[in-house]
XYZ file of C-alpha atoms in Angstrom:
689
model
C 20.424 99.289 87.476
C 17.251 99.579 85.415
C 14.547 102.146 86.164
C 10.823 101.392 85.939
C 8.624 103.820 83.967
C 4.806 103.447 83.798
C 3.719 103.743 80.140
C 0.028 102.814 80.763
C -1.988 101.727 83.685
C -1.931 98.196 82.395
C 1.645 97.487 81.385
C 5.101 98.193 82.948
C 8.112 98.498 80.586
C 11.700 98.411 81.944
C 13.917 101.117 80.299
C 17.696 101.337 80.980
C 18.917 104.369 82.896
C 21.191 105.374 79.975
C 18.190 105.420 77.640
C 16.247 107.529 80.066
C 19.201 109.944 80.287
C 19.354 110.143 76.485
C 15.618 110.880 76.219
C 15.962 113.556 78.904
C 18.821 115.233 77.086
C 16.855 115.038 73.794
C 13.826 116.803 75.363
C 16.247 119.449 76.789
C 18.046 119.827 73.467
C 21.428 118.617 74.948
C 23.537 116.005 73.140
C 26.769 114.153 73.978
C 30.003 114.963 72.153
C 30.657 112.149 69.687
C 33.391 109.823 70.864
C 35.410 110.099 67.643
C 35.728 113.856 68.247
C 36.946 113.214 71.769
C 39.457 110.690 70.371
C 40.749 113.385 68.055
C 41.116 115.804 70.997
C 42.971 113.165 73.013
C 45.423 112.711 70.140
C 46.082 116.453 70.332
C 46.494 116.203 74.087
C 49.119 113.465 73.578
C 51.269 116.066 71.795
C 50.790 118.793 74.400
C 48.228 120.676 72.297
C 44.631 121.648 73.002
C 41.645 120.162 71.159
C 38.171 121.457 70.409
C 36.360 120.122 73.433
C 39.327 119.559 75.777
C 42.020 122.183 76.246
C 45.230 122.568 78.208
C 45.479 125.391 80.747
C 48.954 126.362 82.076
C 49.182 127.608 85.653
C 52.250 128.821 87.542
C 52.520 127.458 91.068
C 54.339 129.576 93.649
C 57.117 128.008 95.716
C 56.290 126.573 99.108
C 57.007 128.612 102.213
C 59.541 126.109 103.564
C 61.405 125.958 100.245
C 60.722 122.263 99.726
C 58.910 122.914 96.414
C 60.233 125.463 93.872
C 58.055 127.487 91.529
C 56.808 125.381 88.622
C 54.179 125.254 85.886
C 51.213 122.898 86.073
C 49.027 121.776 83.140
C 45.336 121.398 83.825
C 42.419 120.289 81.629
C 39.454 122.456 80.727
C 36.366 120.802 79.210
C 34.336 122.917 76.794
C 30.733 121.671 76.553
C 29.566 124.369 74.175
C 29.029 121.830 71.391
C 27.935 118.920 73.473
C 28.072 117.306 76.828
C 30.874 115.038 78.077
C 29.829 112.393 80.542
C 31.703 112.247 83.898
C 33.083 108.733 83.293
C 34.411 109.929 79.954
C 36.003 112.919 81.614
C 37.763 110.646 84.104
C 39.084 108.486 81.246
C 40.325 111.563 79.353
C 42.088 112.760 82.516
C 43.964 109.450 82.690
C 44.881 109.592 79.020
C 45.988 113.235 79.257
C 48.820 112.211 81.616
C 50.785 111.072 78.557
C 50.585 114.523 77.016
C 51.476 116.222 80.275
C 54.561 114.031 80.660
C 55.473 114.589 77.018
C 55.325 118.361 77.453
C 57.475 118.183 80.624
C 60.177 116.089 78.940
C 60.104 118.273 75.844
C 60.509 121.408 77.969
C 63.572 119.862 79.707
C 65.151 118.987 76.360
C 64.592 122.468 74.940
C 65.855 124.262 78.046
C 68.890 122.017 78.381
C 69.829 122.382 74.739
C 69.595 126.149 75.040
C 71.475 126.577 78.325
C 73.567 123.492 79.073
C 74.295 121.720 75.807
C 77.621 123.520 75.425
C 78.620 122.677 79.004
C 78.026 118.987 79.596
C 78.467 116.044 77.251
C 76.367 113.739 79.420
C 73.478 116.222 79.317
C 73.814 116.457 75.545
C 73.737 112.685 75.275
C 70.681 112.471 77.521
C 68.904 115.165 75.488
C 69.718 113.331 72.266
C 68.250 110.117 73.670
C 65.136 111.912 74.941
C 64.691 113.747 71.635
C 64.698 110.401 69.820
C 62.138 109.064 72.273
C 59.947 112.132 71.784
C 60.204 111.692 68.025
C 59.163 108.046 68.382
C 56.232 109.174 70.521
C 55.134 111.615 67.827
C 55.350 108.872 65.207
C 53.169 106.646 67.397
C 50.583 109.430 67.756
C 50.737 109.961 63.981
C 49.975 106.274 63.436
C 46.972 106.564 65.749
C 45.933 109.707 63.890
C 46.017 107.874 60.556
C 43.845 105.154 62.049
C 41.382 107.798 63.247
C 41.161 109.423 59.807
C 40.634 106.052 58.187
C 37.806 105.397 60.617
C 36.172 108.777 59.922
C 36.425 108.263 56.183
C 34.735 104.906 56.551
C 37.638 102.697 55.476
C 36.631 100.138 58.043
C 38.915 98.365 60.398
C 38.813 98.241 64.130
C 37.492 101.567 65.500
C 39.809 103.752 67.583
C 37.981 104.406 70.835
C 39.011 106.006 74.074
C 39.165 102.614 75.748
C 41.370 101.281 72.963
C 43.661 104.332 73.338
C 43.852 103.678 77.071
C 44.948 100.109 76.361
C 47.467 101.064 73.661
C 48.930 103.955 75.699
C 49.764 101.855 78.756
C 53.394 101.191 77.822
C 54.022 104.683 76.328
C 52.726 106.198 79.570
C 55.125 104.063 81.616
C 57.990 105.050 79.323
C 57.126 108.756 79.423
C 56.545 108.634 83.178
C 60.012 107.129 83.671
C 61.619 109.747 81.405
C 59.855 112.536 83.296
C 61.026 111.179 86.644
C 64.614 110.863 85.410
C 64.788 114.375 83.964
C 63.451 115.765 87.238
C 66.208 113.908 89.118
C 68.945 114.915 86.663
C 68.048 118.588 86.470
C 71.100 119.694 88.481
C 73.420 116.737 87.811
C 76.058 116.289 85.142
C 78.806 113.900 84.181
C 79.332 110.897 86.420
C 76.722 112.169 88.870
C 74.106 112.194 86.092
C 75.048 108.663 85.052
C 74.793 107.550 88.694
C 71.344 109.115 89.024
C 70.057 107.202 86.017
C 71.732 104.000 87.196
C 69.721 104.028 90.427
C 66.564 103.386 88.369
C 67.988 100.074 87.145
C 67.958 98.763 90.718
C 64.346 97.624 90.540
C 62.475 94.399 90.096
C 60.210 95.741 87.353
C 61.538 94.226 84.113
C 60.293 97.036 81.851
C 61.829 99.817 83.978
C 65.096 97.940 84.358
C 65.334 97.145 80.647
C 64.381 100.628 79.462
C 66.710 102.431 81.925
C 69.603 100.179 80.952
C 69.049 101.066 77.284
C 68.939 104.761 78.183
C 72.090 104.468 80.300
C 73.950 102.618 77.562
C 73.427 105.657 75.352
C 73.867 108.415 77.934
C 77.092 106.941 79.360
C 78.943 106.947 76.011
C 80.807 110.234 76.715
C 81.778 108.860 80.134
C 83.125 105.634 78.640
C 84.968 107.580 75.945
C 86.788 109.547 78.653
C 87.325 106.333 80.610
C 88.889 104.637 77.567
C 91.313 107.522 76.976
C 92.353 107.490 80.617
C 92.543 103.716 81.007
C 94.368 102.975 77.748
C 96.502 106.097 77.221
C 96.666 107.971 80.523
C 95.088 111.030 78.887
C 92.362 113.030 80.612
C 90.007 114.030 77.776
C 87.390 115.723 79.932
C 86.711 119.298 78.757
C 83.634 119.764 80.957
C 84.888 118.166 84.215
C 82.434 115.259 84.090
C 84.855 112.406 84.863
C 85.675 111.189 88.372
C 89.365 111.921 87.748
C 90.298 115.571 87.459
C 93.395 117.752 87.481
C 94.194 119.233 90.849
C 93.707 122.920 91.452
C 95.539 123.154 94.781
C 97.856 125.887 96.120
C 101.409 126.248 94.835
C 102.879 124.489 97.870
C 101.748 121.060 99.017
C 102.870 119.075 102.099
C 104.665 115.748 101.694
C 104.221 113.565 104.753
C 106.155 110.488 105.853
C 105.484 109.307 109.392
C 105.356 112.561 111.383
C 107.685 114.548 109.114
C 106.127 117.276 106.982
C 108.140 118.977 104.241
C 106.633 121.345 101.678
C 107.732 121.371 98.062
C 106.744 123.558 95.141
C 104.107 122.313 92.733
C 105.341 120.429 89.708
C 109.028 120.391 90.574
C 109.433 116.648 91.042
C 107.924 113.296 90.206
C 106.343 113.055 93.652
C 104.126 116.020 92.827
C 103.190 114.514 89.461
C 102.179 111.237 91.070
C 100.529 112.475 94.254
C 99.029 115.838 93.362
C 98.560 116.308 89.628
C 95.336 114.266 89.542
C 92.722 113.720 92.215
C 89.817 111.311 92.576
C 86.471 113.129 92.676
C 84.078 110.764 94.427
C 80.988 112.861 93.715
C 81.495 112.126 89.991
C 82.028 108.392 90.497
C 79.166 106.382 88.910
C 77.491 104.043 91.336
C 77.975 101.062 89.026
C 81.747 101.367 89.642
C 82.908 100.253 93.072
C 85.584 102.110 95.018
C 87.942 99.203 94.350
C 87.655 99.473 90.567
C 87.694 103.277 90.705
C 91.077 103.216 92.449
C 92.391 100.727 89.905
C 91.256 103.006 87.065
C 92.790 106.008 88.820
C 96.103 104.229 89.364
C 96.218 102.838 85.814
C 95.801 106.237 84.167
C 98.291 107.820 86.567
C 100.813 105.081 85.806
C 100.550 105.647 82.047
C 100.780 109.412 82.517
C 103.771 108.996 84.846
C 105.520 106.682 82.382
C 105.134 109.272 79.656
C 105.873 112.418 81.670
C 108.534 111.314 84.177
C 109.977 108.089 82.766
C 109.984 109.391 79.173
C 108.229 106.236 78.002
C 107.396 107.131 74.416
C 104.967 104.372 73.465
C 102.144 102.884 75.484
C 102.337 99.176 76.329
C 100.884 96.926 73.652
C 97.438 95.635 74.547
C 94.154 94.486 73.067
C 91.863 97.457 73.545
C 88.175 96.646 73.727
C 85.264 99.007 73.456
C 83.916 99.881 76.890
C 80.138 100.051 77.274
C 77.648 100.044 80.104
C 75.955 96.998 78.640
C 79.189 94.979 78.977
C 80.064 95.308 82.664
C 81.885 91.967 82.735
C 84.112 93.100 79.876
C 84.668 96.413 81.657
C 85.878 94.726 84.840
C 88.165 92.445 82.840
C 89.639 95.410 80.961
C 90.224 97.328 84.210
C 92.042 94.390 85.823
C 94.144 93.715 82.727
C 95.161 97.345 82.158
C 95.912 97.892 85.829
C 98.207 94.859 85.974
C 99.961 95.832 82.727
C 100.536 99.553 83.354
C 101.290 99.312 87.069
C 103.536 96.298 86.611
C 105.558 98.027 83.919
C 105.970 101.174 86.021
C 107.117 99.286 89.133
C 109.528 97.193 87.073
C 111.074 100.283 85.490
C 111.391 102.004 88.854
C 113.158 99.050 90.436
C 115.353 98.080 87.493
C 115.796 100.794 84.894
C 115.898 103.610 87.446
C 117.653 101.496 90.116
C 115.404 102.366 93.022
C 116.598 99.364 95.028
C 120.241 100.400 94.502
C 119.420 103.867 95.805
C 117.734 102.377 98.863
C 120.790 100.179 99.487
C 123.074 103.233 99.166
C 120.958 105.147 101.681
C 121.226 102.215 104.055
C 124.996 101.912 103.601
C 125.971 105.582 103.856
C 123.261 107.699 105.486
C 122.249 104.957 107.900
C 125.954 104.062 108.474
C 125.418 100.341 107.792
C 128.807 100.215 105.988
C 130.922 100.351 109.120
C 134.353 100.894 107.582
C 133.087 103.917 105.687
C 131.518 105.369 108.846
C 134.738 104.809 110.805
C 136.886 106.326 108.069
C 134.602 109.352 107.768
C 134.608 109.852 111.525
C 138.382 109.519 111.709
C 138.888 111.964 108.837
C 136.397 114.572 109.989
C 136.635 114.209 113.767
C 139.249 116.909 114.430
C 137.520 119.362 112.076
C 134.067 118.851 113.565
C 135.268 119.725 117.058
C 135.977 123.265 115.901
C 133.343 126.036 115.503
C 130.906 125.484 112.660
C 131.983 128.723 111.016
C 135.392 127.161 110.255
C 133.888 124.365 108.126
C 134.237 124.910 104.393
C 132.548 122.971 101.627
C 135.754 122.038 99.801
C 137.245 120.633 103.011
C 134.122 118.545 103.686
C 134.092 117.235 100.119
C 137.782 116.337 100.360
C 137.182 114.492 103.644
C 134.328 112.555 102.060
C 136.582 111.538 99.155
C 139.263 110.429 101.607
C 136.771 108.318 103.558
C 135.570 106.689 100.338
C 139.093 105.812 99.242
C 139.973 104.490 102.713
C 136.988 102.096 102.827
C 135.291 99.502 100.674
C 133.073 102.301 99.385
C 135.740 102.880 96.736
C 134.356 99.846 94.887
C 130.866 101.310 94.787
C 129.251 102.243 91.473
C 130.420 105.782 90.540
C 126.827 106.660 89.643
C 125.922 106.034 93.290
C 128.957 107.797 94.752
C 128.401 110.998 92.786
C 125.076 111.405 94.572
C 126.775 111.492 97.984
C 127.650 114.902 99.352
C 128.952 116.270 102.657
C 127.951 119.745 103.744
C 127.328 121.953 106.733
C 123.849 123.108 107.695
C 122.980 126.581 108.882
C 124.543 127.287 112.262
C 124.084 129.647 115.158
C 126.333 131.079 117.842
C 128.246 128.413 119.733
C 127.530 125.587 117.250
C 130.370 123.212 116.416
C 130.872 121.066 113.361
C 129.200 118.158 115.189
C 125.986 120.195 115.341
C 125.894 121.144 111.645
C 127.605 118.376 109.655
C 125.392 116.206 107.483
C 125.588 113.706 104.647
C 123.215 114.067 101.713
C 122.133 111.692 98.993
C 120.615 113.314 95.913
C 117.980 111.611 93.794
C 116.133 112.923 90.762
C 113.040 112.115 88.709
C 111.355 109.658 88.661
C 112.947 108.094 91.762
C 111.957 111.077 93.877
C 108.349 109.962 93.571
C 109.307 107.404 96.245
C 112.247 109.222 97.845
C 110.466 112.549 98.117
C 111.413 115.515 100.275
C 109.770 114.140 103.399
C 111.371 110.721 102.998
C 114.816 112.290 102.630
C 114.116 114.385 105.732
C 113.439 111.104 107.538
C 116.801 109.730 106.418
C 118.472 112.959 107.587
C 116.843 112.572 110.999
C 118.137 109.014 111.278
C 121.613 110.019 110.056
C 122.062 112.715 112.707
C 120.895 110.346 115.438
C 123.113 107.451 114.329
C 126.044 109.756 113.584
C 125.854 111.079 117.141
C 125.892 107.513 118.493
C 128.873 106.740 116.230
C 130.708 109.791 117.550
C 130.040 108.878 121.193
C 131.033 105.242 120.598
C 134.343 106.359 119.124
C 134.933 108.932 121.869
C 134.191 106.639 124.787
C 136.307 103.858 123.274
C 139.211 106.292 122.909
C 138.784 107.462 126.516
C 138.673 103.860 127.711
C 141.830 103.013 125.741
C 143.689 106.058 127.074
C 142.675 105.320 130.659
C 143.834 101.748 130.195
C 147.230 103.073 129.056
C 147.374 105.286 132.135
C 146.595 102.316 134.368
C 149.369 100.295 132.732
C 151.744 103.188 133.196
C 150.786 103.396 136.877
C 151.231 99.640 137.285
C 154.767 99.840 135.823
C 155.759 102.921 137.839
C 157.802 102.477 141.052
C 155.976 105.503 142.448
C 152.624 103.811 142.288
C 152.232 103.678 146.051
C 153.059 107.352 146.302
C 149.917 108.224 144.336
C 147.829 107.112 147.247
C 145.203 104.440 147.659
C 142.211 106.794 147.010
C 143.545 107.795 143.600
C 144.259 104.187 142.645
C 140.730 103.204 143.684
C 139.352 106.112 141.679
C 141.220 104.903 138.588
C 139.676 101.464 138.986
C 136.212 102.913 139.552
C 136.544 105.202 136.536
C 137.642 102.248 134.429
C 134.577 100.286 135.581
C 132.315 103.214 134.860
C 133.802 103.578 131.389
C 133.164 99.883 130.721
C 129.602 100.459 131.885
C 129.179 103.314 129.410
C 130.908 101.431 126.589
C 128.418 98.610 127.157
C 125.547 101.105 127.019
C 126.698 102.632 123.711
C 127.576 99.320 122.053
C 124.224 97.793 122.971
C 122.511 100.879 121.605
C 124.481 100.528 118.356
C 123.731 96.819 118.156
C 120.031 97.430 118.753
C 119.889 100.126 116.057
C 121.716 97.943 113.542
C 120.063 94.583 114.224
C 116.603 95.196 115.647
C 116.138 98.416 113.724
C 117.906 98.485 110.375
C 118.554 94.803 109.586
C 115.058 93.631 110.453
C 113.398 96.454 108.512
C 115.716 95.906 105.533
C 114.920 92.192 105.333
C 111.225 93.014 105.257
C 111.823 95.643 102.570
C 113.781 93.187 100.407
C 110.984 90.644 100.673
C 108.250 93.158 99.821
C 110.140 94.579 96.830
C 111.809 91.520 95.333
C 109.989 88.388 96.502
C 106.398 89.669 96.348
C 106.581 92.667 93.972
C 104.309 95.687 94.581
C 101.078 95.943 92.609
C 101.414 99.615 91.674
C 103.451 102.714 92.461
C 101.204 103.619 95.395
C 101.900 100.193 96.858
C 105.622 100.651 96.216
C 105.577 104.039 97.966
C 103.636 102.544 100.856
C 106.189 99.713 101.210
C 109.036 102.220 101.445
C 107.015 104.448 103.783
C 106.392 101.485 106.084
C 110.117 100.659 106.009
C 111.096 104.228 106.924
C 108.296 104.425 109.491
C 109.587 101.232 111.140
C 113.153 102.549 111.142
C 112.216 105.864 112.721
C 109.942 104.352 115.345
C 112.283 101.523 116.304
C 115.559 103.439 116.212
C 114.165 106.530 117.955
C 112.271 104.312 120.431
C 108.873 105.806 119.613
C 105.574 104.322 120.636
C 103.191 103.152 117.873
C 100.751 105.818 116.775
C 102.790 108.726 118.087
C 102.087 111.796 116.011
C 104.172 114.758 115.060
C 103.110 116.542 118.253
C 104.314 113.731 120.499
C 107.608 114.301 122.295
C 110.122 111.473 121.820
C 110.918 111.105 125.517
C 113.097 108.019 125.164
C 115.038 109.407 122.196
C 115.492 112.652 124.155
C 116.811 110.667 127.139
C 119.183 108.745 124.873
C 120.615 111.996 123.485
C 120.996 113.392 126.993
C 122.698 110.175 128.070
C 125.105 110.378 125.161
C 126.008 113.957 126.087
C 126.592 112.763 129.649
C 128.927 110.046 128.368
C 130.877 112.607 126.324
C 131.230 114.789 129.411
C 132.414 111.780 131.424
C 134.943 110.926 128.715
C 136.326 114.484 128.844
C 136.645 114.269 132.630
C 138.345 110.883 132.273
C 140.925 112.429 129.958
C 141.586 115.145 132.521
C 141.944 112.503 135.233
C 144.440 110.621 133.063
C 146.434 113.804 132.432
C 146.467 114.517 136.169
C 147.744 111.007 136.996
C 150.414 111.213 134.283
C 151.505 114.610 135.582
C 151.676 113.243 139.147
C 153.836 110.330 138.028
C 156.133 112.742 136.244
C 156.328 114.957 139.352
C 157.086 112.012 141.603
C 159.733 110.817 139.166
C 161.404 114.251 139.469
C 161.661 113.800 143.275
C 159.200 116.571 144.078
C 158.459 116.539 147.784
C 154.832 117.686 147.796
C 151.916 117.974 145.362
C 151.139 121.389 143.987
C 148.061 123.118 145.378
C 146.741 123.872 141.864
C 147.028 120.223 140.883
C 145.184 119.199 144.006
C 142.361 121.560 143.221
C 142.251 120.185 139.645
C 142.000 116.642 140.964
C 139.157 117.561 143.295
C 137.295 119.263 140.491
C 137.757 116.321 138.140
C 136.677 113.874 140.825
C 133.543 115.872 141.456
C 132.748 115.946 137.732
C 133.264 112.203 137.396
C 130.982 111.495 140.359
C 128.308 113.883 139.135
C 128.259 112.560 135.564
C 128.211 108.937 136.669
C 125.366 109.557 139.096
C 123.458 111.338 136.336
C 124.158 108.430 133.976
C 122.898 105.790 136.420
C 119.769 107.717 137.453
C 118.792 108.432 133.864
C 119.406 104.783 132.927
C 117.031 103.670 135.681
C 114.398 106.026 134.292
C 114.927 104.734 130.748
C 114.752 101.100 131.842
C 111.462 101.719 133.606
C 110.065 103.438 130.485
C 111.301 100.650 128.210
C 109.666 97.952 130.321
C 106.318 99.679 129.757
C 106.910 100.274 126.042
C 104.132 98.789 123.852
C 106.593 97.539 121.205
C 108.248 94.240 122.116
C 111.272 94.965 119.910
C 111.988 98.245 121.688
C 111.375 96.610 125.048
C 114.228 94.225 124.261
C 116.691 97.113 124.595
C 116.078 97.107 128.362
C 117.217 93.469 128.550
C 120.345 94.366 126.555
C 121.326 97.174 128.904
C 120.413 95.295 132.080
C 121.100 91.704 131.067
C 122.698 90.847 134.449
C 120.121 92.802 136.491
C 122.792 95.068 137.932
C 120.355 97.984 137.706
C 117.663 96.893 140.096
C 114.279 98.516 139.790
C 113.870 101.326 142.252
C 110.703 101.619 144.282
C-alpha cells in the first residue's frame, strides 16, 4: 500500500512505504544488512555453524515431568543487528532456511555418537551410519557449490545472483531429504538389526514418491548386513550373526527341556539327541523379523536353515545341495521370495527323503506297530506264551538274561524271525523299577531303541507314548489269553461232567452254576475280543492307513511337517485306544480307560474263581467215583466261597459295563462311540433309568 506525503501545498507525490522506511532509516543512521552477507551466513547455518549476523545458540531442555520427553539439546537462532538491521520478513525466511542446518547438525550428532558407542556392536547401525555419512558429505558438497556461486557473485563474475529466495527454492529437496533422515535416526535410536530395518521399512509405506524412493534406496544399503546373514542361513544353514541382529538366534535355554507329545511330557538333556538339535538349538525371534518379510516366509527361512544345519550335524551330509545361488537384496523382493521358495523345497525335501529312505524312518514306525503295538499277532502270542509263567511271579525274580532269552524264543517261534536283523537288534525286553507286591506283569516292558537322526521324530516323549500303548495293549492281550484258557478249561470240565455217570449226584444247583459260569465267561470273552478288535481296527489300522498316505502318497513338506504327521498319528492312537475325549489335557483323568482296566482286573478275578470252581467239580467227581457217602465240610465251604466270588465279580462286571456303555453313548468321538455298539450289539444290556 502506498503512503501519501505532502511535498508542497500545491502538489501531492505518492511514495512507496519501503522508500519511506529507507529514508527514515537513513535519517536515523540505520541501514539494512546487505542480502549477500545474509546469504553467506545462511550457507554457514546450512553446515551447523554460526555466521556474522545470524548465530546458533544451543540450549539444553530438561525432561518432561511425565517422562514423555527426555532431555535434549535445541538449536535456536540469534540475530545480531550490530552492523545493520534485518527486516522481519527476512528473518522469517532465514528461520525457514535454518531448518536444513538444524537437521544436518542432528543427523551428524547421531552419526558421531553411534560410531563412538555402537559401531562395534551392531552391523545394521554401522551400515546406517555409513549411508548417513555419505549423505552428509553430499550435503556439504552441495553447500560448497552454493558457496562457489556466492564468491563468484561477490567477485563480479556475473551469472544469476544467489539470493535468499533462490536458496529457499534450491533447498526444498535437500530439506525434505534431511528431514526424513532426522526422523529416521530419531526412530532408530534404540533399534538394531532386523528391528532397525523394520523401522526404516515403515517409511516406505507412503504415497509420497520422493519419500518412498529415497527410503527404499536407504534401506537397500542399510539391509545389506541382514541379507548377508540371510544368505548364509538360507544357502548353507550357518548362522553368521555376531551381534544378534538376525531373526534366527541360538537358544539360551536351561539344560533340560520338555518334549511334549499329546499329554505326555518327558525331559531330556540339552544336545543329547537330534530332537534337541531340531527343536531347541535355534529359535525364531519375532522382534527381529523385518516387516517386509511375512510370517509365512520367515518360517520357511527358519525351516530351510534348520534343515541344512540338521543335514550337516545329524545326518552327516558333507556337501550342501547344488543350487543356483542369487544375490539377495531389498530392491529385489520378487527374487527374494523365489529364492526362499526354491531353497525351502530343496533343503526340506532332501531332509525328509533321507529320513524316510536312508535312515528308514518308515521301517522303524512299522516295527513299532508290529512289536510294541502288538500288531504282529503270532509274535505277541509267542511272547505271552513264553513269558506268562515267569511274569506271574514276583518282579524281583525277573532277570535281564531270562527276559532277553524269552524275547529271542518268541522271535524264533513267530514270523518275526524273518525280520531285518537291523530292526530286531533294536528290540529289547526288560523289567521296570518295582515296589513291594509287584509281579512281572506290573513291570515287564518291551523297548525299541532309535538313534540320531531318527530320534528327532521318535523323541523321548513319543517313545513314552508307545510305552503307554504297549502296557495297555499287553494287559488286554494277557486278559484275552487268560479268559480264553479259563473258558477252555471250564468247557473240559463240562464235558467231563457230561460223560460222568455221577453227574446227577453233583446236584442240579451245581450243574446250573456250571452253565451260568460258562455263559458269563462267553460274555467276558466277547467283551475282551471286541475290545481287541476295536483297538486293532478302529484304532491302529485306521491311524496307520492315514499315516501311510501322509508319508508316502503326499510327502511332508519339511521335517516339522513330518514330525507333526507322526504326532497326529500317535495322538490319534492314544486318544482312540485309551478312549479319551478330544482336547483332554494331561490333567484330565481317563475315566473310560480306567474303567476298562478295572474291568479287565475283574475278568482276571472271575477267571481265577472259574478255575477254582472247575477244580472243585473235578474233585467232587473223583470223590463220587470213589464211593464216598457224603461231601466234605471243607469242600462245601470252598464251593460256597467260590460261588460268592463268581456272583460278586459278575455283578461288578455287569454294573461297570452299564456305566461304560452310558459314557460311550455320550462320547464326542463317533469312532469311540462305536465300541458301545460292539459290546451291546444285541441290546442285552438295556439302559438303566
